[in-house]
PDB file of N, CA and C in Angstrom:
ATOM      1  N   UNK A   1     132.967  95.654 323.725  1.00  0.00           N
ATOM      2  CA  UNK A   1     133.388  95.117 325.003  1.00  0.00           C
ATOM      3  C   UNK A   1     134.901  94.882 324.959  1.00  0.00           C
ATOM      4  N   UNK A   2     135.390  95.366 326.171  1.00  0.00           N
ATOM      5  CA  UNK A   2     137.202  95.342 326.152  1.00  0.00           C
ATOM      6  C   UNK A   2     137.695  93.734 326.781  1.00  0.00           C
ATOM      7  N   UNK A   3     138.653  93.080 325.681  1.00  0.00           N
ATOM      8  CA  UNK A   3     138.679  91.604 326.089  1.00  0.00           C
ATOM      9  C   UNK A   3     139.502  91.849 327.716  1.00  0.00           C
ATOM     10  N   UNK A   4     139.170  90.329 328.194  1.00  0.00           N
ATOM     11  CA  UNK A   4     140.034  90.621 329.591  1.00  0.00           C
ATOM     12  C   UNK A   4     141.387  90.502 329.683  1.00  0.00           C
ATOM     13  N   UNK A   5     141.977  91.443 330.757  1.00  0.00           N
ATOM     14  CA  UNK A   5     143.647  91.711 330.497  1.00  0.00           C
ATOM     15  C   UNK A   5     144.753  90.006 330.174  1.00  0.00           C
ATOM     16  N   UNK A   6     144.366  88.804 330.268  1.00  0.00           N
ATOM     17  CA  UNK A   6     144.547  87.794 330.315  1.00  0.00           C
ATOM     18  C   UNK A   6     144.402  87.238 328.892  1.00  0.00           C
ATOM     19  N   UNK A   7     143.782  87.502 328.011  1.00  0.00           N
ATOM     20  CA  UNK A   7     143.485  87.425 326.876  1.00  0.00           C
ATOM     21  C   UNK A   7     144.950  88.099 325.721  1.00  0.00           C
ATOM     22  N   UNK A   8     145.865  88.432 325.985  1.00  0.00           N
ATOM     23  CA  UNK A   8     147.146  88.616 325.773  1.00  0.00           C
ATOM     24  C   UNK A   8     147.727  90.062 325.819  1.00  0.00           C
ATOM     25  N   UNK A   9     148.355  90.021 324.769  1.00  0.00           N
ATOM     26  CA  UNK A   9     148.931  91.527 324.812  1.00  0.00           C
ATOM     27  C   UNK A   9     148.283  92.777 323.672  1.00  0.00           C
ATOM     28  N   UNK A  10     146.951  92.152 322.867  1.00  0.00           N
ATOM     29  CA  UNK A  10     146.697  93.113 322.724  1.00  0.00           C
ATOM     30  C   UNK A  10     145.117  93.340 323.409  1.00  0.00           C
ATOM     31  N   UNK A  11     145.025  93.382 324.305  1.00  0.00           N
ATOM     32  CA  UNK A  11     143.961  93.411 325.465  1.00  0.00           C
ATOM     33  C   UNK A  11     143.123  94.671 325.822  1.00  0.00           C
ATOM     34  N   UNK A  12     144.405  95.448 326.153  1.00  0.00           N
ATOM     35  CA  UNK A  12     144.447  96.997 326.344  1.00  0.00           C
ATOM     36  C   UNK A  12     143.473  97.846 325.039  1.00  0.00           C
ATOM     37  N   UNK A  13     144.264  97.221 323.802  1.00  0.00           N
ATOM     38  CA  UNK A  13     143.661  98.006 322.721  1.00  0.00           C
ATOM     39  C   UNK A  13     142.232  97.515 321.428  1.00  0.00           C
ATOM     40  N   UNK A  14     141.938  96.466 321.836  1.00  0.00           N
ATOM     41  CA  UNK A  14     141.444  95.494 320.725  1.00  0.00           C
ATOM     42  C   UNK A  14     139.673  95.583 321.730  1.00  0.00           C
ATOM     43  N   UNK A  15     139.036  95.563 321.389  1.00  0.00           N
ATOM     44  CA  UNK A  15     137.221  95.424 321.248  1.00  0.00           C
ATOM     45  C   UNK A  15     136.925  93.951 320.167  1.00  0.00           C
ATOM     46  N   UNK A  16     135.891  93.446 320.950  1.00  0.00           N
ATOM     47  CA  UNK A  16     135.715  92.024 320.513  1.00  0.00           C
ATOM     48  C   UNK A  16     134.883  92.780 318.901  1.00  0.00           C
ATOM     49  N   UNK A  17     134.395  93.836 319.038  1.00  0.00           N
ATOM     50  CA  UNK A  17     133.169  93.675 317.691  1.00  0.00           C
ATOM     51  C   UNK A  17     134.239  94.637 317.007  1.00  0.00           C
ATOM     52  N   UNK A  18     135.309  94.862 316.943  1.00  0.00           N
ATOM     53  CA  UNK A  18     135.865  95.843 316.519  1.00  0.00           C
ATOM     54  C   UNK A  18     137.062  95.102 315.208  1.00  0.00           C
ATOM     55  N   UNK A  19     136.991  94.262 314.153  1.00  0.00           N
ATOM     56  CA  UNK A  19     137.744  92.962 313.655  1.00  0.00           C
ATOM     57  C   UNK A  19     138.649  93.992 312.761  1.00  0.00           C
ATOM     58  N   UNK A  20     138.530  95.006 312.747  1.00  0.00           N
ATOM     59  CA  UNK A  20     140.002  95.885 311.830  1.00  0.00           C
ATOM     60  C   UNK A  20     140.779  96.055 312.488  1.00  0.00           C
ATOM     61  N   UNK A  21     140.335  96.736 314.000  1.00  0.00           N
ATOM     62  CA  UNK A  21     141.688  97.291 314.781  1.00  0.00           C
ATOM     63  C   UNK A  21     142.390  95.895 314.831  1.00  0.00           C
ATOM     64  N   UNK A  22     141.808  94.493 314.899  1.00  0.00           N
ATOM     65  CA  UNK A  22     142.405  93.414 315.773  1.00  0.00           C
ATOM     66  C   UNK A  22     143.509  93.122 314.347  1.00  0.00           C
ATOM     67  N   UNK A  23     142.670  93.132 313.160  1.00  0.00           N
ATOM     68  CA  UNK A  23     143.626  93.034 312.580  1.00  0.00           C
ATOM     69  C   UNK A  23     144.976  93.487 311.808  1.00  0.00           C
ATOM     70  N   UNK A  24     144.550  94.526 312.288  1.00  0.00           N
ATOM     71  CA  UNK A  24     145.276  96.105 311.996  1.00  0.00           C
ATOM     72  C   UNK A  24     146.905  95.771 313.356  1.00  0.00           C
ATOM     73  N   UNK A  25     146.784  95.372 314.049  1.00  0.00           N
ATOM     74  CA  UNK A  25     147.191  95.634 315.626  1.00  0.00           C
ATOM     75  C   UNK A  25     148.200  94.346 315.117  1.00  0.00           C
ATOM     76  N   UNK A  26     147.639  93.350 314.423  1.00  0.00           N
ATOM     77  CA  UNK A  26     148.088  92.132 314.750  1.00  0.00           C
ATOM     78  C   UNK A  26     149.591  91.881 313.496  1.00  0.00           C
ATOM     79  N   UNK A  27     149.089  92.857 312.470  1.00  0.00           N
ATOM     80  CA  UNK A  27     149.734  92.941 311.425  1.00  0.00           C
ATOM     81  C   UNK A  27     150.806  93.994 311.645  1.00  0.00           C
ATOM     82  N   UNK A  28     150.902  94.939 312.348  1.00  0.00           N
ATOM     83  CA  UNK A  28     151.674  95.541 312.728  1.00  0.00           C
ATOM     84  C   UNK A  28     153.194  95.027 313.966  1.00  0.00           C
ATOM     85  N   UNK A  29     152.166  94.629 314.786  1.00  0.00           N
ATOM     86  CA  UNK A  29     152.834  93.583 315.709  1.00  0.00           C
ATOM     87  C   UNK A  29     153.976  92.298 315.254  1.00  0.00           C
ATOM     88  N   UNK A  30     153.512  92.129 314.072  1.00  0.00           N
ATOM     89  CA  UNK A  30     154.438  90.663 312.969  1.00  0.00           C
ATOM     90  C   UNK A  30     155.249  91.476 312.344  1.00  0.00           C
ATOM     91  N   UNK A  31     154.738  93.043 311.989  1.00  0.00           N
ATOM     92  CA  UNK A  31     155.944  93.391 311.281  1.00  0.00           C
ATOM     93  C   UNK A  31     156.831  93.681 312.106  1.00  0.00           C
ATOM     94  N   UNK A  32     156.495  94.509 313.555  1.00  0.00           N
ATOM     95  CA  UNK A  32     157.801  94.888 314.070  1.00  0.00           C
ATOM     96  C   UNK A  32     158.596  93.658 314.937  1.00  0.00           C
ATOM     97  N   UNK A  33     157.946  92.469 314.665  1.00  0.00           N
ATOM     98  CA  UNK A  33     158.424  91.302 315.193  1.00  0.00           C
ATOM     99  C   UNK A  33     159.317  90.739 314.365  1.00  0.00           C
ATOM    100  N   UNK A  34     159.380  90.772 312.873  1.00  0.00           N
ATOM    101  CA  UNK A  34     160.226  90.537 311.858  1.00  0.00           C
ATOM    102  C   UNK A  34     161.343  91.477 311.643  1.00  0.00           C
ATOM    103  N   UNK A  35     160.827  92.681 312.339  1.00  0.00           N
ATOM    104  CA  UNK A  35     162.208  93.861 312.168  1.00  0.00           C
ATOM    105  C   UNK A  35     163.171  93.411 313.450  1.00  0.00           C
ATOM    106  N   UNK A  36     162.419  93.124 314.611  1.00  0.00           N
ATOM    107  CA  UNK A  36     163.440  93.222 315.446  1.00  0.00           C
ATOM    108  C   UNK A  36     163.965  91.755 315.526  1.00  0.00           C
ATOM    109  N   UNK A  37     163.592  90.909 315.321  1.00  0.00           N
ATOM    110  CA  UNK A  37     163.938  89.436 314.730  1.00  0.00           C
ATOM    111  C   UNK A  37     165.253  89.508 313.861  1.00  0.00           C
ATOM    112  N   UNK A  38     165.109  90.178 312.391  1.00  0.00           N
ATOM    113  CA  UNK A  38     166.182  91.144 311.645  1.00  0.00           C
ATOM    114  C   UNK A  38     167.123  91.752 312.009  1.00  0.00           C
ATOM    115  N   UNK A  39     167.258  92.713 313.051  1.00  0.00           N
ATOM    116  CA  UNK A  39     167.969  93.337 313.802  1.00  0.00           C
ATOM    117  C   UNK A  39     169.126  92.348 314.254  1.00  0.00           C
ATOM    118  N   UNK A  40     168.106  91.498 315.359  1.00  0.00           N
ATOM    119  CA  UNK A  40     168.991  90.773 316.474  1.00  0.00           C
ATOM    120  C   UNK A  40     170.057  89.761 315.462  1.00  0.00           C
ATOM    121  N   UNK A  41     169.378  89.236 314.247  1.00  0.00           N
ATOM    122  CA  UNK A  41     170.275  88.315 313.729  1.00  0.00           C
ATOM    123  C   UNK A  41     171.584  89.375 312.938  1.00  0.00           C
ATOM    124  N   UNK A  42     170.651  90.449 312.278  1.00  0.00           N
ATOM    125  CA  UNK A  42     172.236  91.541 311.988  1.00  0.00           C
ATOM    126  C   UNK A  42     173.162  91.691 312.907  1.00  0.00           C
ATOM    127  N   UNK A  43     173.018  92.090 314.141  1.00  0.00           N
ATOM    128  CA  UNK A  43     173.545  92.510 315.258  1.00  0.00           C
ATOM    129  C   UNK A  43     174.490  90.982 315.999  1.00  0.00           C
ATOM    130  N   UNK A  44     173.954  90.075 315.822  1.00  0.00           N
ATOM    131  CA  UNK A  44     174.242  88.519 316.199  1.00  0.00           C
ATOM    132  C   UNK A  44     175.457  88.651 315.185  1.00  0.00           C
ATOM    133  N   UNK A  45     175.667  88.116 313.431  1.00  0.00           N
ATOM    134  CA  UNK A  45     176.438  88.708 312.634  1.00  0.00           C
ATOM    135  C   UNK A  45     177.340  89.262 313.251  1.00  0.00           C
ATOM    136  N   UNK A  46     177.217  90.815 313.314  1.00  0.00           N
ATOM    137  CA  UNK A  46     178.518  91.744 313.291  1.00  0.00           C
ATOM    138  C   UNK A  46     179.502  91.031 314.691  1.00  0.00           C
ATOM    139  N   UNK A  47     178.481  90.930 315.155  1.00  0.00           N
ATOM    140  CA  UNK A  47     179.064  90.386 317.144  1.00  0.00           C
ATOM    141  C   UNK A  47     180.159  89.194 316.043  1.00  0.00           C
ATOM    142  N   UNK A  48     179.620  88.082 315.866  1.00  0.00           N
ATOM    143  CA  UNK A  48     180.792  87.188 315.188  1.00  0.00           C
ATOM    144  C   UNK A  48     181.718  87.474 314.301  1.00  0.00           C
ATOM    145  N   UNK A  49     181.101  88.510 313.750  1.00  0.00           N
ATOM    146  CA  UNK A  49     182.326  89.107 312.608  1.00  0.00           C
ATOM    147  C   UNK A  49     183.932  89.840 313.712  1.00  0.00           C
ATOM    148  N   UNK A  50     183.150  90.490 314.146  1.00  0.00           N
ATOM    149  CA  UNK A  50     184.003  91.422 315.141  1.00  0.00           C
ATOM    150  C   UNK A  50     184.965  90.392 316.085  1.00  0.00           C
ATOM    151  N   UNK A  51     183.790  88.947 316.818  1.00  0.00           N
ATOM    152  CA  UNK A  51     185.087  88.313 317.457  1.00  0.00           C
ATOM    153  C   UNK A  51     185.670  87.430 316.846  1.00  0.00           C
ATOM    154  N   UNK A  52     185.463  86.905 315.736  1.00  0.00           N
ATOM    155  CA  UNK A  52     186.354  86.029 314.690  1.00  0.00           C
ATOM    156  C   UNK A  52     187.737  87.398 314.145  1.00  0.00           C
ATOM    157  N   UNK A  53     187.325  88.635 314.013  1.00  0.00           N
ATOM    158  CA  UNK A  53     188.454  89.514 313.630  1.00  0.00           C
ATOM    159  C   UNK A  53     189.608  89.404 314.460  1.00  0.00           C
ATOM    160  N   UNK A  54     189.106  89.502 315.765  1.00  0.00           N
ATOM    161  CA  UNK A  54     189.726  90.119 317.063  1.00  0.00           C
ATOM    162  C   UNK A  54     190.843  88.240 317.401  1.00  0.00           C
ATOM    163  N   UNK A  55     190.317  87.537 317.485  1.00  0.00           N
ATOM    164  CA  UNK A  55     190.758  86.443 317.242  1.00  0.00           C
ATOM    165  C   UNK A  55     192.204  85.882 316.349  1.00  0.00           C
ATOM    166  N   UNK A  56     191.687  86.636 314.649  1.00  0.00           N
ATOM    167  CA  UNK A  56     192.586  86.432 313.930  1.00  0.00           C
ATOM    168  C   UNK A  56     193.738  87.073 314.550  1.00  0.00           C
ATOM    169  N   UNK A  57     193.244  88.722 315.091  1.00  0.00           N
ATOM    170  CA  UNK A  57     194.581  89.477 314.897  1.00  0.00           C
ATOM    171  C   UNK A  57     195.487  89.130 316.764  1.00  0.00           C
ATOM    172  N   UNK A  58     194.641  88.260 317.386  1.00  0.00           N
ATOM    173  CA  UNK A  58     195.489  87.591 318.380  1.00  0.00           C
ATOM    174  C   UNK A  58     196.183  86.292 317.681  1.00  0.00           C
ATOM    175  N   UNK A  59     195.561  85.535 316.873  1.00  0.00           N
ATOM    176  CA  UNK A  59     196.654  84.314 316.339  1.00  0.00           C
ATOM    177  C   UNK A  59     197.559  85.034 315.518  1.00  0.00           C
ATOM    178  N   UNK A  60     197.351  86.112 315.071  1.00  0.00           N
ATOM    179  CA  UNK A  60     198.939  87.013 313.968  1.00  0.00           C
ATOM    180  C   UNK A  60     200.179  87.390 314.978  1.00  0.00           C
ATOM    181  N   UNK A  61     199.357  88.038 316.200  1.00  0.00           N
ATOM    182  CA  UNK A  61     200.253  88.343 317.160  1.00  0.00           C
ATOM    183  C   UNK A  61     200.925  87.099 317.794  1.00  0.00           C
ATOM    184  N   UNK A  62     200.451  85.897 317.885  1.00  0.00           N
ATOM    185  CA  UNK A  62     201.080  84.694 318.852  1.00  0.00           C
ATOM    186  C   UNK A  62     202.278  84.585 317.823  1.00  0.00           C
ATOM    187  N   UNK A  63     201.545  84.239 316.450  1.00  0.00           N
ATOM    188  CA  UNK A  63     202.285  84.157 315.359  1.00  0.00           C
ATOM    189  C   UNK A  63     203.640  84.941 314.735  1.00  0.00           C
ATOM    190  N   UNK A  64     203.727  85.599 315.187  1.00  0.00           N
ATOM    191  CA  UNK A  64     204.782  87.061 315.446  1.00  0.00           C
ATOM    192  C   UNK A  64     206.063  86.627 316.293  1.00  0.00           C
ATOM    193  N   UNK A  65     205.159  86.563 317.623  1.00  0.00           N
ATOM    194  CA  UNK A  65     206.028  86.004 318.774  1.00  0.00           C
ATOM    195  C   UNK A  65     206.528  85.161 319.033  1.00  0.00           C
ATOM    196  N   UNK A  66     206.118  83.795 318.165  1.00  0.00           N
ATOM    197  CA  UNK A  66     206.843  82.776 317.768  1.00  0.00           C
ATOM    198  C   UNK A  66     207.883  82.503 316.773  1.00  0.00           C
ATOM    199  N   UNK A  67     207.830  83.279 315.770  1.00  0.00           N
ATOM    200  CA  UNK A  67     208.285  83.940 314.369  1.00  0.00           C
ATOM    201  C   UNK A  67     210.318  84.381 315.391  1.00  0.00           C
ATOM    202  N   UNK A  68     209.774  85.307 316.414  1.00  0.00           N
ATOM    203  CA  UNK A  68     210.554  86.594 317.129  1.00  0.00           C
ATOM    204  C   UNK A  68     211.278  85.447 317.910  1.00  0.00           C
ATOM    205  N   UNK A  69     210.732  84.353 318.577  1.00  0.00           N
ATOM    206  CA  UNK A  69     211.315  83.390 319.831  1.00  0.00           C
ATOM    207  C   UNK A  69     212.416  82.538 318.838  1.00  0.00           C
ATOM    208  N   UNK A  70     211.901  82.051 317.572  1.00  0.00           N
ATOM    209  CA  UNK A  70     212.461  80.932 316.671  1.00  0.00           C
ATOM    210  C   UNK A  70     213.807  81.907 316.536  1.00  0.00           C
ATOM    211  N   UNK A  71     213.837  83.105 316.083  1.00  0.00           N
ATOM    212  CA  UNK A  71     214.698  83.706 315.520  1.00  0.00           C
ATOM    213  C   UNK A  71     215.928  84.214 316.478  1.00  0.00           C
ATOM    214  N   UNK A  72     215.696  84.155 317.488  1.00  0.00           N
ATOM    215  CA  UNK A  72     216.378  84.471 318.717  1.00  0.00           C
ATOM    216  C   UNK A  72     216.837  83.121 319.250  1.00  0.00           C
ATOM    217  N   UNK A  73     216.651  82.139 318.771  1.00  0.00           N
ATOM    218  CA  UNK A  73     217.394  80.554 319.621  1.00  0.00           C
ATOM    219  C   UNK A  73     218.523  80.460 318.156  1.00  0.00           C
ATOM    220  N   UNK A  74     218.623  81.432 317.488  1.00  0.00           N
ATOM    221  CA  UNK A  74     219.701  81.109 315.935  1.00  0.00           C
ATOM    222  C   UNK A  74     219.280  80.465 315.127  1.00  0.00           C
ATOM    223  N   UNK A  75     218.297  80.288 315.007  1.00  0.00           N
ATOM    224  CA  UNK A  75     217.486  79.055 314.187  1.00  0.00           C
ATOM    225  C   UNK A  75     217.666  80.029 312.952  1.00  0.00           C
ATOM    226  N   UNK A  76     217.582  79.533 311.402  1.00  0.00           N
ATOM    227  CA  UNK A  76     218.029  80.456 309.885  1.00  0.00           C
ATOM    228  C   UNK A  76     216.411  80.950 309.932  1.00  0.00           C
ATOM    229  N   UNK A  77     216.485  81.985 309.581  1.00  0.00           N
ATOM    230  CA  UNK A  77     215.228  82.034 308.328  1.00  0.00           C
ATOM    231  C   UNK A  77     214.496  81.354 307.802  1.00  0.00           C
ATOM    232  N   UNK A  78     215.131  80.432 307.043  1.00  0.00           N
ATOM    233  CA  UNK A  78     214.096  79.413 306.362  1.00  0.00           C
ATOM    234  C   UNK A  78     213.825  78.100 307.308  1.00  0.00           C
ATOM    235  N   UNK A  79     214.235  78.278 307.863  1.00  0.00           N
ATOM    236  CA  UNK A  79     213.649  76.894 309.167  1.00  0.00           C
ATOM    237  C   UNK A  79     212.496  77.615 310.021  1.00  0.00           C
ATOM    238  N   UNK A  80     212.484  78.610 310.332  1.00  0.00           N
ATOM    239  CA  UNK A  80     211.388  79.140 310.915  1.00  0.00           C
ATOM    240  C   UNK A  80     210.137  79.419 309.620  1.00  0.00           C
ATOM    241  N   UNK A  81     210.555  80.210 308.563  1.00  0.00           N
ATOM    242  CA  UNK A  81     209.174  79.554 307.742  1.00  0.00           C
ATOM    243  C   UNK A  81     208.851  78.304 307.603  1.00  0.00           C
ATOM    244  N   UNK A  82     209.592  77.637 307.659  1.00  0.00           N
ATOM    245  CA  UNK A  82     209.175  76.246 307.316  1.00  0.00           C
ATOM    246  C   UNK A  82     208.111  75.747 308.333  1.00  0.00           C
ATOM    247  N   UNK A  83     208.457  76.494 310.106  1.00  0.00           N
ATOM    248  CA  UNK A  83     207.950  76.064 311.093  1.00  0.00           C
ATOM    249  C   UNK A  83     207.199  76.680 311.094  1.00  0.00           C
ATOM    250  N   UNK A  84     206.518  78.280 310.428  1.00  0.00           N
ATOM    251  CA  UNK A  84     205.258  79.030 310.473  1.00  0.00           C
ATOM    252  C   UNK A  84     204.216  78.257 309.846  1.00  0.00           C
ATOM    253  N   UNK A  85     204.912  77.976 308.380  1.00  0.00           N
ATOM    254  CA  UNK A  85     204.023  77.173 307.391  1.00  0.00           C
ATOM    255  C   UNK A  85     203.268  76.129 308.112  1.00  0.00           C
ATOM    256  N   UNK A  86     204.039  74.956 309.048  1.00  0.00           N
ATOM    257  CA  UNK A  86     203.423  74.002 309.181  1.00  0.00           C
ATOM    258  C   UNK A  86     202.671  74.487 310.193  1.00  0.00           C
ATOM    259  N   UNK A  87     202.902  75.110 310.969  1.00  0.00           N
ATOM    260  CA  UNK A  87     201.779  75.945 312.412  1.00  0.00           C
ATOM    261  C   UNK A  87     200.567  76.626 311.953  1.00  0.00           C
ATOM    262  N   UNK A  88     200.663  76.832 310.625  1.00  0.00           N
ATOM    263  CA  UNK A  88     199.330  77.528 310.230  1.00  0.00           C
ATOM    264  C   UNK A  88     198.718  76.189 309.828  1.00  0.00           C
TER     265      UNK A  88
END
């Protein structure tokens, strides 16, 4: 007997007297639930890797341009490291 469509998602394929497919179905179902579970947190990862990168190489660039502004008001050399140092 085919359970009723309300009875979840494996409804379609599962028979009440039938206890391999159910468990066959169910074990399959956890694995590809752990792969794509896996996935999303890899994929979650790279996403932060990528905007923590993108990030750095905008604070190098501010960092640049401040470096470029200090050096252009006549300020020496070593007064502007001094002022990178403490800005980092």
């Amino acid at each position: 007997m085919v359970l009723p469509l309300h009875d979840g998602l494996f409804a379609l394929f599962l028979t009440r007297d039938n206890l391999f497919n159910s468990w066959a179905l169910r074990t399959i179902m956890d694995v590809l639930t752990d792969i794509l579970g896996q996935l999303f947190l890899y994929v979650y990862s790279i996403t932060i890797q990528i905007c923590m990168f993108i990030l750095c190489l905008w604070h190098d660039r501010r960092a640049e341009n401040l470096r470029a502004a200090l050096s252009r008001t006549g300020v020496n050399s070593g007064a502007v490291d001094d002022v990178m140092d403490r800005a980092k």
